[in-house]
GROMACS .gro file of N, CA, C and O in nm:
model
  332
    1LEU      N    1   0.084  -0.118   0.000
    1LEU     CA    2   0.000   0.000   0.000
    1LEU      C    3   0.088   0.124   0.000
    1LEU      O    4   0.189   0.130   0.068
    2THR      N    5   0.044   0.223  -0.072
    2THR     CA    6   0.117   0.350  -0.072
    2THR      C    7   0.080   0.429   0.053
    2THR      O    8  -0.013   0.394   0.124
    3GLY      N    9   0.152   0.536   0.078
    3GLY     CA   10   0.130   0.616   0.198
    3GLY      C   11  -0.013   0.665   0.212
    3GLY      O   12  -0.075   0.652   0.317
    4ILE      N   13  -0.069   0.721   0.105
    4ILE     CA   14  -0.206   0.773   0.115
    4ILE      C   15  -0.306   0.658   0.129
    4ILE      O   16  -0.400   0.666   0.206
    5ASN      N   17  -0.285   0.549   0.057
    5ASN     CA   18  -0.375   0.435   0.068
    5ASN      C   19  -0.368   0.373   0.207
    5ASN      O   20  -0.468   0.329   0.260
    6LEU      N   21  -0.249   0.372   0.264
    6LEU     CA   22  -0.232   0.317   0.398
    6LEU      C   23  -0.309   0.401   0.500
    6LEU      O   24  -0.376   0.346   0.587
    7SER      N   25  -0.303   0.532   0.487
    7SER     CA   26  -0.376   0.616   0.582
    7SER      C   27  -0.527   0.599   0.565
    7SER      O   28  -0.602   0.598   0.662
    8VAL      N   29  -0.575   0.581   0.443
    8VAL     CA   30  -0.717   0.556   0.419
    8VAL      C   31  -0.755   0.421   0.479
    8VAL      O   32  -0.857   0.407   0.546
    9TYR      N   33  -0.669   0.321   0.458
    9TYR     CA   34  -0.694   0.188   0.512
    9TYR      C   35  -0.700   0.192   0.664
    9TYR      O   36  -0.790   0.134   0.725
   10GLU      N   37  -0.608   0.263   0.727
   10GLU     CA   38  -0.607   0.274   0.873
   10GLU      C   39  -0.733   0.347   0.922
   10GLU      O   40  -0.790   0.310   1.024
   11ALA      N   41  -0.775   0.448   0.851
   11ALA     CA   42  -0.897   0.520   0.889
   11ALA      C   43  -1.018   0.427   0.879
   11ALA      O   44  -1.106   0.427   0.965
   12LEU      N   45  -1.022   0.345   0.775
   12LEU     CA   46  -1.131   0.249   0.761
   12LEU      C   47  -1.129   0.146   0.874
   12LEU      O   48  -1.234   0.107   0.925
   13LYS      N   49  -1.010   0.102   0.911
   13LYS     CA   50  -1.000   0.006   1.022
   13LYS      C   51  -1.052   0.068   1.151
   13LYS      O   52  -1.123   0.003   1.226
   14ARG      N   53  -1.015   0.194   1.177
   14ARG     CA   54  -1.065   0.262   1.297
   14ARG      C   55  -1.216   0.274   1.293
   14ARG      O   56  -1.285   0.249   1.391
   15THR      N   57  -1.268   0.311   1.177
   15THR     CA   58  -1.413   0.321   1.160
   15THR      C   59  -1.479   0.186   1.183
   15THR      O   60  -1.581   0.176   1.249
   16ALA      N   61  -1.418   0.081   1.130
   16ALA     CA   62  -1.473  -0.054   1.146
   16ALA      C   63  -1.479  -0.093   1.293
   16ALA      O   64  -1.577  -0.153   1.338
   17ARG      N   65  -1.375  -0.061   1.367
   17ARG     CA   66  -1.375  -0.092   1.511
   17ARG      C   67  -1.486  -0.017   1.583
   17ARG      O   68  -1.554  -0.071   1.670
   18GLN      N   69  -1.507   0.108   1.545
   18GLN     CA   70  -1.613   0.187   1.606
   18GLN      C   71  -1.749   0.129   1.569
   18GLN      O   72  -1.839   0.121   1.652
   19GLU      N   73  -1.765   0.087   1.445
   19GLU     CA   74  -1.892   0.031   1.399
   19GLU      C   75  -1.925  -0.098   1.473
   19GLU      O   76  -2.041  -0.130   1.493
   20ALA      N   77  -1.824  -0.172   1.512
   20ALA     CA   78  -1.847  -0.299   1.580
   20ALA      C   79  -1.916  -0.280   1.715
   20ALA      O   80  -1.972  -0.373   1.769
   21LYS      N   81  -1.916  -0.158   1.767
   21LYS     CA   82  -1.977  -0.128   1.895
   21LYS      C   83  -2.120  -0.077   1.879
   21LYS      O   84  -2.180  -0.028   1.973
   22ALA      N   85  -2.176  -0.088   1.759
   22ALA     CA   86  -2.307  -0.030   1.730
   22ALA      C   87  -2.419  -0.100   1.806
   22ALA      O   88  -2.409  -0.215   1.843
   23SER      N   89  -2.527  -0.027   1.825
   23SER     CA   90  -2.650  -0.083   1.880
   23SER      C   91  -2.765  -0.021   1.802
   23SER      O   92  -2.742   0.045   1.700
   24LEU      N   93  -2.886  -0.040   1.847
   24LEU     CA   94  -3.000   0.012   1.772
   24LEU      C   95  -2.992   0.163   1.750
   24LEU      O   96  -3.041   0.213   1.650
   25ASP      N   97  -2.933   0.235   1.841
   25ASP     CA   98  -2.922   0.379   1.824
   25ASP      C   99  -2.789   0.420   1.761
   25ASP      O  100  -2.758   0.537   1.753
   26GLY      N  101  -2.713   0.324   1.715
   26GLY     CA  102  -2.583   0.351   1.656
   26GLY      C  103  -2.581   0.326   1.507
   26GLY      O  104  -2.685   0.316   1.443
   27ALA      N  105  -2.463   0.316   1.453
   27ALA     CA  106  -2.445   0.296   1.310
   27ALA      C  107  -2.468   0.150   1.272
   27ALA      O  108  -2.459   0.060   1.355
   28CYS      N  109  -2.496   0.129   1.145
   28CYS     CA  110  -2.529  -0.005   1.096
   28CYS      C  111  -2.407  -0.087   1.056
   28CYS      O  112  -2.418  -0.206   1.034
   29GLY      N  113  -2.293  -0.021   1.037
   29GLY     CA  114  -2.174  -0.094   0.996
   29GLY      C  115  -2.139  -0.078   0.850
   29GLY      O  116  -2.041  -0.133   0.803
   30ALA      N  117  -2.218  -0.002   0.775
   30ALA     CA  118  -2.195   0.008   0.631
   30ALA      C  119  -2.133   0.141   0.588
   30ALA      O  120  -2.084   0.151   0.477
   31ASP      N  121  -2.135   0.241   0.673
   31ASP     CA  122  -2.088   0.373   0.629
   31ASP      C  123  -1.937   0.384   0.629
   31ASP      O  124  -1.867   0.296   0.675
   32GLY      N  125  -1.889   0.490   0.574
   32GLY     CA  126  -1.746   0.518   0.572
   32GLY      C  127  -1.665   0.418   0.491
   32GLY      O  128  -1.545   0.405   0.512
   33GLY      N  129  -1.728   0.348   0.400
   33GLY     CA  130  -1.657   0.250   0.318
   33GLY      C  131  -1.635   0.117   0.386
   33GLY      O  132  -1.568   0.030   0.332
   34VAL      N  133  -1.690   0.099   0.506
   34VAL     CA  134  -1.668  -0.025   0.581
   34VAL      C  135  -1.727  -0.144   0.506
   34VAL      O  136  -1.665  -0.249   0.497
   35LYS      N  137  -1.847  -0.130   0.449
   35LYS     CA  138  -1.911  -0.242   0.380
   35LYS      C  139  -1.827  -0.288   0.261
   35LYS      O  140  -1.822  -0.406   0.232
   36VAL      N  141  -1.762  -0.195   0.195
   36VAL     CA  142  -1.679  -0.230   0.080
   36VAL      C  143  -1.548  -0.292   0.126
   36VAL      O  144  -1.505  -0.395   0.075
   37ALA      N  145  -1.484  -0.232   0.226
   37ALA     CA  146  -1.353  -0.279   0.271
   37ALA      C  147  -1.361  -0.401   0.363
   37ALA      O  148  -1.274  -0.486   0.360
   38PHE      N  149  -1.466  -0.406   0.445
   38PHE     CA  150  -1.481  -0.514   0.543
   38PHE      C  151  -1.626  -0.566   0.541
   38PHE      O  152  -1.701  -0.546   0.637
   39PRO      N  153  -1.667  -0.632   0.433
   39PRO     CA  154  -1.807  -0.673   0.420
   39PRO      C  155  -1.855  -0.765   0.532
   39PRO      O  156  -1.969  -0.752   0.578
   40ASN      N  157  -1.772  -0.855   0.578
   40ASN     CA  158  -1.813  -0.945   0.685
   40ASN      C  159  -1.835  -0.870   0.816
   40ASN      O  160  -1.927  -0.902   0.892
   41LEU      N  161  -1.752  -0.772   0.843
   41LEU     CA  162  -1.769  -0.691   0.963
   41LEU      C  163  -1.899  -0.611   0.954
   41LEU      O  164  -1.974  -0.603   1.051
   42ALA      N  165  -1.927  -0.554   0.838
   42ALA     CA  166  -2.049  -0.476   0.822
   42ALA      C  167  -2.172  -0.563   0.848
   42ALA      O  168  -2.265  -0.522   0.919
   43ILE      N  169  -2.174  -0.684   0.794
   43ILE     CA  170  -2.286  -0.776   0.816
   43ILE      C  171  -2.292  -0.817   0.962
   43ILE      O  172  -2.400  -0.828   1.020
   44SER      N  173  -2.177  -0.835   1.025
   44SER     CA  174  -2.174  -0.872   1.166
   44SER      C  175  -2.237  -0.763   1.252
   44SER      O  176  -2.314  -0.792   1.345
   45VAL      N  177  -2.206  -0.637   1.224
   45VAL     CA  178  -2.263  -0.527   1.300
   45VAL      C  179  -2.414  -0.521   1.278
   45VAL      O  180  -2.491  -0.507   1.373
   46ALA      N  181  -2.458  -0.535   1.153
   46ALA     CA  182  -2.601  -0.533   1.124
   46ALA      C  183  -2.671  -0.652   1.190
   46ALA      O  184  -2.784  -0.640   1.237
   47THR      N  185  -2.605  -0.766   1.196
   47THR     CA  186  -2.663  -0.884   1.261
   47THR      C  187  -2.682  -0.858   1.411
   47THR      O  188  -2.784  -0.897   1.469
   48LYS      N  189  -2.587  -0.788   1.472
   48LYS     CA  190  -2.603  -0.752   1.614
   48LYS      C  191  -2.724  -0.661   1.633
   48LYS      O  192  -2.797  -0.673   1.731
   49ILE      N  193  -2.745  -0.570   1.540
   49ILE     CA  194  -2.862  -0.483   1.546
   49ILE      C  195  -2.989  -0.567   1.537
   49ILE      O  196  -3.085  -0.546   1.613
   50LEU      N  197  -2.991  -0.664   1.447
   50LEU     CA  198  -3.108  -0.752   1.434
   50LEU      C  199  -3.131  -0.832   1.561
   50LEU      O  200  -3.246  -0.847   1.605
   51GLN      N  201  -3.025  -0.884   1.620
   51GLN     CA  202  -3.039  -0.961   1.743
   51GLN      C  203  -3.097  -0.874   1.855
   51GLN      O  204  -3.186  -0.917   1.928
   52GLU      N  205  -3.046  -0.752   1.866
   52GLU     CA  206  -3.097  -0.661   1.968
   52GLU      C  207  -3.243  -0.626   1.940
   52GLU      O  208  -3.324  -0.619   2.033
   53ALA      N  209  -3.276  -0.606   1.815
   53ALA     CA  210  -3.415  -0.576   1.778
   53ALA      C  211  -3.507  -0.692   1.816
   53ALA      O  212  -3.616  -0.671   1.869
   54GLU      N  213  -3.462  -0.814   1.791
   54GLU     CA  214  -3.542  -0.931   1.826
   54GLU      C  215  -3.558  -0.943   1.978
   54GLU      O  216  -3.667  -0.974   2.026
   55GLU      N  217  -3.451  -0.917   2.052
   55GLU     CA  218  -3.459  -0.923   2.198
   55GLU      C  219  -3.557  -0.820   2.253
   55GLU      O  220  -3.626  -0.846   2.351
   56ARG      N  221  -3.564  -0.705   2.188
   56ARG     CA  222  -3.655  -0.599   2.231
   56ARG      C  223  -3.794  -0.613   2.169
   56ARG      O  224  -3.879  -0.527   2.190
   57LYS      N  225  -3.812  -0.718   2.090
   57LYS     CA  226  -3.939  -0.744   2.021
   57LYS      C  227  -3.979  -0.629   1.928
   57LYS      O  228  -4.097  -0.591   1.918
   58VAL      N  229  -3.880  -0.573   1.862
   58VAL     CA  230  -3.903  -0.466   1.765
   58VAL      C  231  -3.968  -0.527   1.641
   58VAL      O  232  -3.925  -0.632   1.593
   59ARG      N  233  -4.073  -0.464   1.593
   59ARG     CA  234  -4.141  -0.517   1.474
   59ARG      C  235  -4.091  -0.452   1.346
   59ARG      O  236  -4.113  -0.505   1.237
   60MET      N  237  -4.027  -0.336   1.358
   60MET     CA  238  -3.985  -0.265   1.239
   60MET      C  239  -3.861  -0.181   1.270
   60MET      O  240  -3.853  -0.122   1.377
   61ILE      N  241  -3.767  -0.180   1.178
   61ILE     CA  242  -3.650  -0.093   1.188
   61ILE      C  243  -3.668   0.014   1.081
   61ILE      O  244  -3.687  -0.019   0.963
   62VAL      N  245  -3.662   0.141   1.121
   62VAL     CA  246  -3.684   0.251   1.028
   62VAL      C  247  -3.556   0.333   1.019
   62VAL      O  248  -3.494   0.364   1.119
   63THR      N  249  -3.517   0.364   0.896
   63THR     CA  250  -3.399   0.447   0.874
   63THR      C  251  -3.417   0.527   0.745
   63THR      O  252  -3.484   0.482   0.652
   64SER      N  253  -3.356   0.643   0.742
   64SER     CA  254  -3.356   0.722   0.619
   64SER      C  255  -3.225   0.703   0.542
   64SER      O  256  -3.210   0.754   0.432
   65CYS      N  257  -3.133   0.627   0.602
   65CYS     CA  258  -3.000   0.609   0.542
   65CYS      C  259  -3.001   0.492   0.444
   65CYS      O  260  -3.032   0.379   0.482
   66PRO      N  261  -2.965   0.516   0.319
   66PRO     CA  262  -2.963   0.406   0.222
   66PRO      C  263  -2.859   0.299   0.255
   66PRO      O  264  -2.879   0.182   0.223
   67PHE      N  265  -2.750   0.337   0.321
   67PHE     CA  266  -2.647   0.240   0.359
   67PHE      C  267  -2.701   0.146   0.466
   67PHE      O  268  -2.682   0.025   0.461
   68CYS      N  269  -2.770   0.204   0.565
   68CYS     CA  270  -2.830   0.121   0.670
   68CYS      C  271  -2.934   0.027   0.610
   68CYS      O  272  -2.938  -0.092   0.644
   69LYS      N  273  -3.018   0.080   0.524
   69LYS     CA  274  -3.123  -0.001   0.462
   69LYS      C  275  -3.063  -0.120   0.390
   69LYS      O  276  -3.107  -0.234   0.409
   70THR      N  277  -2.962  -0.097   0.311
   70THR     CA  278  -2.898  -0.205   0.235
   70THR      C  279  -2.830  -0.304   0.327
   70THR      O  280  -2.846  -0.426   0.312
   71ASN      N  281  -2.754  -0.255   0.424
   71ASN     CA  282  -2.679  -0.344   0.511
   71ASN      C  283  -2.770  -0.428   0.600
   71ASN      O  284  -2.747  -0.548   0.617
   72ILE      N  285  -2.872  -0.366   0.655
   72ILE     CA  286  -2.965  -0.441   0.740
   72ILE      C  287  -3.043  -0.541   0.656
   72ILE      O  288  -3.063  -0.655   0.698
   73ARG      N  289  -3.083  -0.503   0.536
   73ARG     CA  290  -3.152  -0.597   0.447
   73ARG      C  291  -3.061  -0.714   0.413
   73ARG      O  292  -3.105  -0.830   0.412
   74ASP      N  293  -2.934  -0.687   0.386
   74ASP     CA  294  -2.838  -0.795   0.358
   74ASP      C  295  -2.824  -0.888   0.478
   74ASP      O  296  -2.816  -1.010   0.462
   75ALA      N  297  -2.821  -0.832   0.598
   75ALA     CA  298  -2.808  -0.914   0.720
   75ALA      C  299  -2.934  -0.999   0.740
   75ALA      O  300  -2.924  -1.115   0.780
   76ILE      N  301  -3.050  -0.942   0.713
   76ILE     CA  302  -3.175  -1.018   0.724
   76ILE      C  303  -3.171  -1.136   0.628
   76ILE      O  304  -3.202  -1.250   0.664
   77TYR      N  305  -3.130  -1.110   0.505
   77TYR     CA  306  -3.123  -1.216   0.403
   77TYR      C  307  -3.021  -1.322   0.442
   77TYR      O  308  -3.049  -1.442   0.439
   78ARG      N  309  -2.901  -1.279   0.481
   78ARG     CA  310  -2.795  -1.373   0.513
   78ARG      C  311  -2.829  -1.459   0.636
   78ARG      O  312  -2.794  -1.576   0.643
   79ASN      N  313  -2.897  -1.399   0.732
   79ASN     CA  314  -2.931  -1.470   0.856
   79ASN      C  315  -3.070  -1.532   0.853
   79ASN      O  316  -3.115  -1.585   0.955
   80LYS      N  317  -3.137  -1.521   0.740
   80LYS     CA  318  -3.272  -1.580   0.722
   80LYS      C  319  -3.366  -1.537   0.835
   80LYS      O  320  -3.427  -1.621   0.901
   81ARG      N  321  -3.376  -1.407   0.855
   81ARG     CA  322  -3.462  -1.353   0.962
   81ARG      C  323  -3.586  -1.291   0.901
   81ARG      O  324  -3.589  -1.255   0.783
   82ASN      N  325  -3.687  -1.272   0.984
   82ASN     CA  326  -3.812  -1.209   0.942
   82ASN      C  327  -3.836  -1.082   1.023
   82ASN      O  328  -3.881  -1.088   1.135
   83LEU      N  329  -3.805  -0.969   0.965
   83LEU     CA  330  -3.836  -0.841   1.027
   83LEU      C  331  -3.908  -0.756   0.926
   83LEU      O  332  -3.882  -0.763   0.810
   0.00000   0.00000   0.00000
């Protein structure tokens, strides 16, 4: 990796670590290029959101963010969940 690419990569890694701490009121794991650079991590974060939603008996997740919508939909599909 070149110097500028390395700094972008490190920034993405930091973002990914922050995303891993998400909850229902947090990020979905897809923003900041995380879904592209770390797709499994992004799905993992969205899966945690789904698990928390199920524990709270949430019937619907609402977001205006297209990244959240896509990532959560992907997690629902991958984990064969019904929300």
